[in-house]
mmCIF file of C-alpha atoms and ligand atoms in Angstrom:
data_model
loop_
_atom_site.group_PDB
_atom_site.id
_atom_site.type_symbol
_atom_site.label_atom_id
_atom_site.label_comp_id
_atom_site.label_asym_id
_atom_site.label_seq_id
_atom_site.Cartn_x
_atom_site.Cartn_y
_atom_site.Cartn_z
ATOM 1 C CA MET A 1 -54.144 5.587 48.480
ATOM 2 C CA ARG A 2 -53.774 1.912 49.208
ATOM 3 C CA LEU A 3 -54.729 -0.043 46.160
ATOM 4 C CA LEU A 4 -55.206 -3.653 45.612
ATOM 5 C CA LEU A 5 -54.438 -4.427 42.252
ATOM 6 C CA HIS A 6 -55.884 -7.451 40.455
ATOM 7 C CA ALA A 7 -53.243 -8.846 38.089
ATOM 8 C CA CYS A 8 -53.719 -11.569 35.544
ATOM 9 C CA CYS A 9 -49.703 -12.246 34.998
ATOM 10 C CA GLY A 10 -46.612 -10.714 35.089
ATOM 11 C CA PRO A 11 -46.418 -9.295 31.583
ATOM 12 C CA CYS A 12 -49.883 -7.582 32.092
ATOM 13 C CA SER A 13 -48.653 -5.996 35.524
ATOM 14 C CA LEU A 14 -45.419 -4.157 34.036
ATOM 15 C CA GLU A 15 -47.247 -0.973 32.651
ATOM 16 C CA PRO A 16 -50.081 -0.692 35.512
ATOM 17 C CA THR A 17 -47.840 -0.836 38.278
ATOM 18 C CA ARG A 18 -45.620 1.524 36.750
ATOM 19 C CA LEU A 19 -48.234 4.168 35.977
ATOM 20 C CA LEU A 20 -50.134 3.568 39.128
ATOM 21 C CA ARG A 21 -47.096 4.094 41.274
ATOM 22 C CA ALA A 22 -46.026 7.146 39.502
ATOM 23 C CA ALA A 23 -49.510 8.281 40.373
ATOM 24 C CA GLY A 24 -49.063 8.121 43.964
ATOM 25 C CA HIS A 25 -50.879 4.680 44.497
ATOM 26 C CA ASP A 26 -49.464 2.345 47.520
ATOM 27 C CA LEU A 27 -49.495 -1.102 45.533
ATOM 28 C CA THR A 28 -50.498 -4.647 46.698
ATOM 29 C CA ILE A 29 -51.194 -7.161 43.779
ATOM 30 C CA LEU A 30 -53.527 -9.808 44.255
ATOM 31 C CA TYR A 31 -53.425 -12.742 41.867
ATOM 32 C CA ALA A 32 -56.938 -14.137 41.648
ATOM 33 C CA ASN A 33 -57.596 -16.128 38.479
ATOM 34 C CA SER A 34 -59.392 -19.136 38.819
ATOM 35 C CA ASN A 35 -60.185 -18.898 35.294
ATOM 36 C CA ILE A 36 -56.777 -20.211 34.350
ATOM 37 C CA ALA A 37 -56.413 -23.595 33.003
ATOM 38 C CA PRO A 38 -54.613 -26.008 33.413
ATOM 39 C CA ALA A 39 -53.162 -25.702 36.851
ATOM 40 C CA GLU A 40 -49.538 -26.037 35.471
ATOM 41 C CA GLU A 41 -50.387 -22.588 33.636
ATOM 42 C CA TYR A 42 -51.760 -20.913 36.477
ATOM 43 C CA ALA A 43 -48.772 -21.999 38.763
ATOM 44 C CA ARG A 44 -46.484 -20.873 35.678
ATOM 45 C CA ARG A 45 -48.215 -17.367 35.426
ATOM 46 C CA LEU A 46 -48.207 -17.055 39.279
ATOM 47 C CA SER A 47 -44.339 -17.950 39.505
ATOM 48 C CA THR A 48 -43.468 -15.184 36.799
ATOM 49 C CA LEU A 49 -45.656 -12.729 38.422
ATOM 50 C CA GLN A 50 -43.951 -13.231 41.870
ATOM 51 C CA THR A 51 -40.252 -13.235 40.455
ATOM 52 C CA TRP A 52 -40.653 -9.957 38.722
ATOM 53 C CA ALA A 53 -42.692 -8.517 41.733
ATOM 54 C CA SER A 54 -40.097 -9.516 44.253
ATOM 55 C CA ASP A 55 -37.503 -7.523 42.243
ATOM 56 C CA GLU A 56 -40.084 -4.425 42.015
ATOM 57 C CA ASN A 57 -40.799 -4.933 45.997
ATOM 58 C CA LEU A 58 -44.071 -5.059 45.322
ATOM 59 C CA PRO A 59 -46.068 -7.409 47.657
ATOM 60 C CA VAL A 60 -48.301 -10.234 45.842
ATOM 61 C CA ILE A 61 -51.087 -12.236 47.565
ATOM 62 C CA GLU A 62 -52.455 -15.246 45.945
ATOM 63 C CA GLY A 63 -56.012 -15.458 45.870
ATOM 64 C CA PRO A 64 -58.234 -18.599 45.881
ATOM 65 C CA TYR A 65 -57.658 -20.977 43.125
ATOM 66 C CA ASN A 66 -60.928 -22.311 42.792
ATOM 67 C CA PRO A 67 -61.562 -23.737 39.117
ATOM 68 C CA ALA A 68 -65.038 -25.018 40.155
ATOM 69 C CA ALA A 69 -66.266 -21.690 40.931
ATOM 70 C CA TRP A 70 -65.281 -20.443 37.423
ATOM 71 C CA GLU A 71 -67.141 -23.634 35.850
ATOM 72 C CA ALA A 72 -70.065 -22.515 37.701
ATOM 73 C CA CYS A 73 -70.378 -18.878 36.307
ATOM 74 C CA ALA A 74 -68.491 -18.297 33.447
ATOM 75 C CA GLY A 75 -67.681 -21.901 32.311
ATOM 76 C CA ARG A 76 -71.441 -22.542 32.072
ATOM 77 C CA VAL A 77 -71.686 -20.213 29.126
ATOM 78 C CA GLY A 78 -69.178 -22.390 27.310
ATOM 79 C CA GLU A 79 -67.409 -22.171 24.082
ATOM 80 C CA ALA A 80 -67.762 -19.006 22.031
ATOM 81 C CA ALA A 81 -65.362 -19.008 18.873
ATOM 82 C CA ASN A 82 -68.062 -17.821 16.561
ATOM 83 C CA ASP A 83 -70.324 -15.894 18.900
ATOM 84 C CA PRO A 84 -68.787 -12.505 20.061
ATOM 85 C CA GLU A 85 -72.031 -12.253 22.297
ATOM 86 C CA ARG A 86 -71.708 -15.413 24.049
ATOM 87 C CA ARG A 87 -68.106 -14.794 24.512
ATOM 88 C CA ARG A 88 -68.858 -11.319 25.697
ATOM 89 C CA ALA A 89 -71.207 -12.861 28.372
ATOM 90 C CA ARG A 90 -68.683 -15.407 29.322
ATOM 91 C CA CYS A 91 -65.916 -12.939 29.865
ATOM 92 C CA ARG A 92 -68.016 -10.532 31.982
ATOM 93 C CA ALA A 93 -68.954 -13.382 34.219
ATOM 94 C CA CYS A 94 -65.122 -14.279 34.450
ATOM 95 C CA TYR A 95 -64.205 -10.562 35.425
ATOM 96 C CA ARG A 96 -67.018 -10.472 37.971
ATOM 97 C CA LEU A 97 -66.006 -13.543 39.701
ATOM 98 C CA ARG A 98 -62.215 -12.359 39.922
ATOM 99 C CA LEU A 99 -63.213 -8.824 40.651
ATOM 100 C CA GLU A 100 -65.449 -9.705 43.327
ATOM 101 C CA GLU A 101 -62.995 -11.599 45.156
ATOM 102 C CA THR A 102 -60.468 -8.837 44.784
ATOM 103 C CA ALA A 103 -63.183 -6.353 46.237
ATOM 104 C CA ARG A 104 -64.052 -8.687 49.166
ATOM 105 C CA LEU A 105 -60.250 -9.238 50.199
ATOM 106 C CA ALA A 106 -59.704 -5.427 49.710
ATOM 107 C CA ALA A 107 -62.621 -4.399 51.967
ATOM 108 C CA ALA A 108 -61.481 -7.056 54.482
ATOM 109 C CA GLU A 109 -57.795 -6.071 54.690
ATOM 110 C CA GLY A 110 -58.592 -2.284 54.567
ATOM 111 C CA PHE A 111 -57.631 -1.143 51.391
ATOM 112 C CA ASP A 112 -59.017 2.026 50.123
ATOM 113 C CA GLY A 113 -59.774 0.780 46.415
ATOM 114 C CA ILE A 114 -59.105 -1.694 43.869
ATOM 115 C CA GLY A 115 -57.801 -1.821 40.070
ATOM 116 C CA THR A 116 -56.895 -4.388 37.576
ATOM 117 C CA THR A 117 -54.513 -5.018 34.983
ATOM 118 C CA LEU A 118 -57.067 -7.018 32.722
ATOM 119 C CA SER A 119 -57.436 -3.263 30.628
ATOM 120 C CA VAL A 120 -54.081 -3.480 29.343
ATOM 121 C CA SER A 121 -54.810 -5.963 26.710
ATOM 122 C CA PRO A 122 -56.591 -5.070 23.732
ATOM 123 C CA TYR A 123 -58.059 -8.557 23.612
ATOM 124 C CA GLN A 124 -60.366 -8.116 26.265
ATOM 125 C CA TYR A 125 -63.668 -6.209 26.891
ATOM 126 C CA THR A 126 -62.354 -2.704 28.362
ATOM 127 C CA ASP A 127 -65.843 -1.462 28.674
ATOM 128 C CA VAL A 128 -67.000 -4.346 30.303
ATOM 129 C CA ILE A 129 -64.120 -4.716 32.738
ATOM 130 C CA ARG A 130 -64.817 -0.798 33.800
ATOM 131 C CA GLU A 131 -68.569 -2.111 34.522
ATOM 132 C CA GLU A 132 -67.232 -4.799 36.546
ATOM 133 C CA LEU A 133 -64.646 -3.356 38.139
ATOM 134 C CA ASN A 134 -67.183 -0.317 39.320
ATOM 135 C CA ARG A 135 -69.933 -2.826 40.388
ATOM 136 C CA ALA A 136 -67.520 -4.867 42.643
ATOM 137 C CA ALA A 137 -65.919 -1.793 44.316
ATOM 138 C CA ALA A 138 -69.469 -0.143 44.764
ATOM 139 C CA ALA A 139 -70.783 -3.397 46.498
ATOM 140 C CA ALA A 140 -67.812 -3.607 48.874
ATOM 141 C CA GLY A 141 -67.928 -0.099 49.786
ATOM 142 C CA ILE A 142 -64.705 0.910 48.407
ATOM 143 C CA GLN A 143 -63.450 3.241 45.629
ATOM 144 C CA ALA A 144 -62.396 1.575 41.739
ATOM 145 C CA ILE A 145 -59.632 2.970 40.197
ATOM 146 C CA PHE A 146 -60.076 2.321 36.450
ATOM 147 C CA GLU A 147 -57.714 2.959 33.844
ATOM 148 C CA ASP A 148 -57.532 2.083 29.775
ATOM 149 C CA PHE A 149 -54.057 0.770 29.661
ATOM 150 C CA ARG A 150 -54.172 -0.127 26.065
ATOM 151 C CA PRO A 151 -51.966 2.486 24.773
ATOM 152 C CA PHE A 152 -49.147 0.862 27.002
ATOM 153 C CA TYR A 153 -49.762 -2.605 25.606
ATOM 154 C CA ASP A 154 -46.877 -2.287 23.125
ATOM 155 C CA GLU A 155 -44.560 -1.312 25.761
ATOM 156 C CA ALA A 156 -45.576 -4.014 28.106
ATOM 157 C CA THR A 157 -44.855 -6.493 25.466
ATOM 158 C CA ARG A 158 -41.428 -4.834 24.564
ATOM 159 C CA ARG A 159 -40.295 -5.019 27.997
ATOM 160 C CA SER A 160 -41.583 -8.201 29.089
ATOM 161 C CA ARG A 161 -39.786 -9.581 26.117
ATOM 162 C CA SER A 162 -36.421 -7.982 27.087
ATOM 163 C CA LEU A 163 -37.048 -9.326 30.693
ATOM 164 C CA GLY A 164 -37.343 -12.826 29.205
ATOM 165 C CA MET A 165 -40.789 -13.221 30.965
ATOM 166 C CA TYR A 166 -43.019 -16.127 30.101
ATOM 167 C CA ARG A 167 -45.742 -14.849 27.896
ATOM 168 C CA GLN A 168 -48.590 -17.040 27.376
ATOM 169 C CA ASN A 169 -50.202 -17.030 23.931
ATOM 170 C CA TYR A 170 -54.018 -17.598 25.176
ATOM 171 C CA CYS A 171 -56.311 -15.567 27.743
ATOM 172 C CA GLY A 172 -56.409 -18.279 30.477
ATOM 173 C CA CYS A 173 -59.562 -20.566 30.518
ATOM 174 C CA ARG A 174 -60.106 -23.807 28.808
ATOM 175 C CA PHE A 175 -61.858 -22.361 25.946
ATOM 176 C CA SER A 176 -59.639 -19.450 25.246
ATOM 177 C CA ASP A 177 -56.881 -21.631 24.218
ATOM 178 C CA ALA A 178 -58.808 -23.220 21.327
ATOM 179 C CA GLU A 179 -60.137 -19.836 20.440
ATOM 180 C CA ALA A 180 -56.998 -18.077 20.454
ATOM 181 C CA ALA A 181 -55.344 -20.900 18.006
ATOM 182 C CA ALA A 182 -58.320 -20.487 15.662
ATOM 183 C CA GLU A 183 -57.809 -16.728 15.673
ATOM 184 C CA ARG A 184 -54.185 -16.876 14.816
ATOM 185 C CA ALA A 185 -55.088 -19.487 11.923
ATOM 186 C CA GLU A 186 -57.737 -16.988 10.919
ATOM 187 C CA ARG A 187 -55.365 -14.203 10.903
ATOM 188 C CA LYS A 188 -52.509 -16.107 9.142
ATOM 189 C CA ALA A 189 -54.942 -17.198 6.319
ATOM 190 C CA THR A 190 -56.208 -13.508 5.965
ATOM 191 C CA ARG A 191 -52.600 -12.327 5.630
ATOM 192 C CA ALA A 192 -51.729 -15.219 3.097
ATOM 193 C CA ALA A 193 -55.111 -14.339 0.889
ATOM 194 C CA ALA A 194 -53.701 -10.684 1.025
ATOM 195 C CA ARG A 195 -50.267 -11.551 -0.415
ATOM 196 C CA GLU A 196 -52.065 -13.751 -3.015
ATOM 197 C CA ALA A 197 -54.093 -10.890 -4.179
ATOM 198 C CA GLU A 198 -51.294 -8.573 -4.357
ATOM 199 C CA ARG A 199 -49.158 -11.189 -6.215
ATOM 200 C CA ALA A 200 -52.401 -11.481 -8.509
ATOM 201 C CA ALA A 201 -52.541 -7.847 -8.990
ATOM 202 C CA HIS A 202 -48.667 -7.681 -9.593
ATOM 203 C CA ALA A 203 -48.944 -10.315 -12.379
ATOM 204 C CA ASP A 204 -51.862 -8.259 -14.322
ATOM 205 C CA GLU A 205 -49.715 -5.310 -14.232
ATOM 206 C CA LEU A 206 -46.897 -7.296 -15.616
ATOM 207 C CA ALA A 207 -49.228 -8.902 -18.340
ATOM 208 C CA ALA A 208 -50.433 -5.501 -19.276
ATOM 209 C CA ALA A 209 -46.823 -4.310 -19.385
ATOM 210 C CA GLU A 210 -45.703 -7.359 -21.628
ATOM 211 C CA ALA A 211 -48.735 -6.693 -23.890
ATOM 212 C CA GLU A 212 -47.625 -2.913 -24.457
ATOM 213 C CA ARG A 213 -43.981 -4.084 -25.098
ATOM 214 C CA GLN A 214 -45.359 -6.773 -27.823
ATOM 215 C CA ALA A 215 -47.534 -4.093 -29.270
ATOM 216 C CA ARG A 216 -44.460 -1.537 -29.581
ATOM 217 C CA ARG A 217 -42.792 -4.406 -31.231
ATOM 218 C CA ALA A 218 -45.313 -4.983 -33.818
ATOM 219 C CA GLU A 219 -45.650 -1.395 -34.715
ATOM 220 C CA ARG A 220 -41.987 -1.140 -35.014
ATOM 221 C CA ALA A 221 -41.892 -4.304 -37.304
ATOM 222 C CA ALA A 222 -44.472 -2.679 -39.458
ATOM 223 C CA TYR A 223 -42.759 0.337 -39.766
ATOM 224 C CA ASP A 224 -39.656 -1.082 -40.313
ATOM 225 C CA ALA A 225 -41.401 -3.283 -43.184
ATOM 226 C CA LYS A 226 -42.575 -0.375 -44.808
ATOM 227 C CA GLN A 227 -39.640 1.453 -44.785
ATOM 228 C CA ALA A 228 -37.757 -1.475 -46.344
ATOM 229 C CA LYS A 229 -40.535 -1.788 -49.097
ATOM 230 C CA LYS A 230 -39.744 1.926 -49.783
ATOM 231 C CA ARG A 231 -36.094 1.439 -49.920
ATOM 232 C CA ALA A 232 -36.574 -1.348 -52.525
ATOM 233 C CA ILE A 233 -39.008 0.549 -54.866
ATOM 234 C CA LEU A 234 -36.574 3.363 -54.991
ATOM 235 C CA LYS A 235 -33.742 0.943 -55.839
ATOM 236 C CA ALA A 236 -35.810 -0.536 -58.567
ATOM 237 C CA LEU A 237 -36.448 2.950 -59.933
ATOM 238 C CA ARG A 238 -32.822 4.046 -59.833
ATOM 239 C CA GLU A 239 -31.621 0.934 -61.469
ATOM 240 C CA GLN A 240 -34.237 1.477 -64.361
ATOM 241 C CA GLN A 241 -33.406 4.832 -64.655
ATOM 242 C CA THR A 242 -29.634 3.783 -65.239
ATOM 243 C CA SER A 243 -30.361 1.147 -67.770
ATOM 244 C CA GLU A 244 -32.714 3.527 -69.815
ATOM 245 C CA ASP A 245 -29.580 5.983 -69.662
ATOM 246 C CA HIS A 246 -27.085 3.400 -71.127
HETATM 247 S S1 LIG B 301 -61.310 -15.634 27.352
HETATM 248 FE FE1 LIG B 301 -60.358 -14.922 29.354
HETATM 249 S S2 LIG B 301 -61.560 -13.511 30.261
HETATM 250 FE FE2 LIG B 301 -62.844 -14.721 28.718
HETATM 251 S S3 LIG B 301 -63.491 -16.297 30.060
HETATM 252 FE FE3 LIG B 301 -61.693 -17.012 29.133
HETATM 253 S S4 LIG B 301 -60.175 -16.547 30.761
HETATM 254 FE FE4 LIG B 301 -61.765 -15.150 31.330
#
């Protein structure tokens, strides 16, 4: 099948392209990501993708970069650090914009179907990606090739590191940078709290062991004192017996 594969970045493209090619698809990549801010970040991800794809003989089309269009849909939902439902709604609007663009272009250019690399990330809403991919493809009258690529995320991470690829640490939009930083800080705090709890639990164990040692020492000292007293009494009796014999 001639497949137009929406790609969010280079690292996320590694495993989906390998698997889709192995399944026999003829791939063209579409970089359609008006969500990414700032523009320098958008350009850096695109350039990373293009450099790798050219080594792989994979054609890359750059879609429209229209941050105003993104602001008019997903951007209106806004910041959603502490509100999972709000964030889900924002990400849905963001997927919809990008996948509708992919489907429209695919239909216009005679592709048989569309796919996306978004589902390689465990930080995305896989079920929503699937729904939006199917919805966009159906509206354009083409096929949706959805696959949950999350089991290959670790391998994608390993390969992208070994290739020295640029790896961003946030999803893309202006909200996700701060949200990802807050999540990293939260994970760090959780790990620190777990280490402290472990240290405290260990301290309790050490204190209990020391108390047991002290109790054994006191028991031993009491026994020794009792034995010494017995020996002193016996000695006194023996001395008394000796003086009576004389
Ligand atoms: S977090 Fe990612 S998927 Fe969600 S709105 Fe931002 S860029 Fe889009």
